[in-house]
Every structure is written in C-alpha cells, then in structure tokens.
Amino acid sequence: MERIIVVEREDGLYTYKKQPADRDGAWGNPGPSCGVYDSPETAIAEARQRVWWLKAGMPDVG
C-alpha cells in the first residue's frame, strides 16, 4: 500500500512524495520529492499523470 502526500516547501512551492505503508498499515518515511509545483492542485494533477494507480482512476481517500 502506498499514498501520495503533497508537501509545502520552505520556499512556498509544493511537491508530492510517495509514502509506503508497512505490513501492519503504519505509514513509513516519505520518499524523495517528485518535482516542484506552484500549487497543491498542480502537484496533485502531476501525480495523477505519473503515478500508475492514480492514473488508473483509483478513488481518492483521506
């Protein structure tokens, strides 16, 4: 299991990171930044294009 998190950087721009879960469902450390974007919406849109399971139309979850 994996999720995408959007993070605001210190410079006010945004990035997204992939964050895996372990076998017990606890979230692990986020991976590296995946790009630099002007807004959280732009970061999400880019993640939807690059992450296969988001691109595949998986539903959003909180």
XYZ file of N, CA and C in Angstrom:
186
model
N 0.846 -1.161 0.000
C 0.000 0.000 0.000
C 0.898 1.233 0.000
N 0.409 2.262 -0.639
C 1.172 3.491 -0.793
C 0.177 4.646 -0.883
N 0.628 5.820 -0.475
C -0.186 7.002 -0.668
C 0.704 8.130 -1.182
N 0.058 9.136 -1.701
C 0.749 10.326 -2.183
C 0.434 11.452 -1.206
N 1.479 12.152 -0.773
C 1.267 13.311 0.084
C 1.805 14.545 -0.636
N 1.094 15.646 -0.488
C 1.525 16.924 -1.047
C 2.121 17.724 0.094
N 3.309 18.273 -0.151
C 4.063 18.962 0.885
C 4.381 20.379 0.417
N 4.152 21.351 1.309
C 4.582 22.711 1.017
C 6.053 22.846 1.409
N 6.850 23.331 0.485
C 8.274 23.502 0.727
C 8.528 24.814 1.464
N 9.728 24.982 1.974
C 10.080 26.204 2.694
C 9.982 27.453 1.826
N 10.146 27.299 0.514
C 10.092 28.451 -0.391
C 8.672 28.784 -0.845
N 7.669 28.074 -0.297
C 6.273 28.343 -0.624
C 5.760 27.571 -1.827
N 6.620 26.834 -2.495
C 6.198 25.982 -3.596
C 5.806 24.611 -3.028
N 5.363 23.712 -3.899
C 4.842 22.419 -3.451
C 5.524 21.276 -4.182
N 5.496 20.120 -3.568
C 5.961 18.892 -4.178
C 5.038 17.766 -3.712
N 5.146 16.621 -4.356
C 4.468 15.438 -3.817
C 5.496 14.366 -3.561
N 5.177 13.492 -2.626
C 6.047 12.390 -2.253
C 5.215 11.121 -2.130
N 5.826 10.007 -2.440
C 5.189 8.707 -2.228
C 5.529 8.247 -0.822
N 4.546 7.709 -0.130
C 4.763 7.236 1.232
C 4.219 5.816 1.353
N 5.094 4.853 1.601
C 4.653 3.457 1.704
C 4.139 3.119 3.104
N 3.345 2.082 3.165
C 2.892 1.543 4.450
C 3.567 0.194 4.665
N 3.794 -0.144 5.933
C 4.368 -1.457 6.222
C 3.258 -2.507 6.290
N 3.606 -3.714 6.614
C 2.623 -4.814 6.651
C 1.517 -4.595 7.667
N 1.812 -3.819 8.712
C 0.805 -3.542 9.738
C -0.049 -2.324 9.412
N 0.246 -1.663 8.287
C -0.526 -0.494 7.881
C 0.008 0.826 8.400
N 1.136 0.804 9.108
C 1.729 2.051 9.605
C 2.474 2.732 8.457
N 2.316 4.045 8.345
C 2.971 4.789 7.275
C 4.454 4.943 7.567
N 5.265 4.663 6.561
C 6.706 4.805 6.673
C 7.156 6.213 6.322
N 8.446 6.379 6.171
C 9.004 7.673 5.802
C 8.662 7.999 4.354
N 8.301 9.259 4.070
C 8.058 9.651 2.686
C 9.327 9.545 1.853
N 9.150 9.252 0.587
C 10.272 9.192 -0.335
C 10.716 10.587 -0.748
N 11.561 10.655 -1.762
C 12.075 11.950 -2.203
C 10.991 12.794 -2.874
N 11.270 14.073 -2.959
C 10.362 14.990 -3.651
C 10.247 14.608 -5.112
N 9.055 14.748 -5.632
C 8.790 14.436 -7.044
C 8.360 15.712 -7.756
N 9.302 16.558 -8.081
C 9.008 17.784 -8.803
C 8.751 18.966 -7.887
N 8.610 20.129 -8.508
C 8.337 21.385 -7.806
C 7.178 22.049 -8.539
N 6.143 22.444 -7.776
C 4.912 22.946 -8.380
C 4.459 24.217 -7.684
N 3.668 25.011 -8.404
C 3.219 26.301 -7.898
C 2.043 26.225 -6.936
N 1.346 25.101 -6.917
C 0.175 24.959 -6.043
C -0.029 23.490 -5.703
N -0.787 23.221 -4.639
C -1.083 21.816 -4.321
C -1.897 21.150 -5.435
N -2.763 21.909 -6.078
C -3.579 21.355 -7.163
C -2.714 20.917 -8.345
N -1.694 21.715 -8.651
C -0.785 21.357 -9.733
C 0.013 20.101 -9.367
N 0.450 20.003 -8.115
C 1.175 18.818 -7.662
C 0.298 17.572 -7.774
N -0.958 17.689 -7.390
C -1.883 16.553 -7.477
C -2.122 16.170 -8.930
N -2.321 17.162 -9.786
C -2.544 16.884 -11.208
C -1.343 16.157 -11.810
N -0.135 16.581 -11.465
C 1.066 15.925 -11.977
C 1.186 14.501 -11.422
N 0.888 14.313 -10.152
C 0.923 12.965 -9.572
C -0.061 12.052 -10.292
N -1.236 12.577 -10.624
C -2.235 11.773 -11.342
C -1.724 11.317 -12.718
N -0.833 12.093 -13.317
C -0.265 11.722 -14.607
C 0.892 10.739 -14.487
N 1.585 10.750 -13.357
C 2.821 9.970 -13.231
C 2.715 8.709 -12.366
N 1.761 8.655 -11.466
C 1.625 7.508 -10.561
C 0.555 6.585 -11.134
N 0.952 5.375 -11.479
C 0.069 4.494 -12.242
C -1.275 4.253 -11.580
N -1.308 4.071 -10.269
C -2.589 3.737 -9.641
C -3.476 4.962 -9.502
N -2.935 6.170 -9.508
C -3.773 7.363 -9.575
C -4.289 7.552 -10.993
N -3.426 7.297 -11.940
C -3.791 7.416 -13.356
C -4.880 6.412 -13.719
N -4.867 5.276 -13.026
C -5.830 4.219 -13.317
C -7.227 4.522 -12.769
N -7.415 5.697 -12.158
C -8.729 6.087 -11.700
C -9.093 5.572 -10.326
N -8.094 5.282 -9.496
C -8.385 4.855 -8.136
C -9.076 5.997 -7.404
N -10.041 5.700 -6.542
C -10.738 6.770 -5.815
C -9.826 7.453 -4.806
N -10.128 8.733 -4.549
C -9.404 9.476 -3.520
C -9.840 8.994 -2.145
N -8.906 8.921 -1.241
C -9.224 8.583 0.149
C -8.505 9.559 1.048
N -9.065 9.809 2.229
C -8.479 10.762 3.166
C -7.281 10.207 3.756
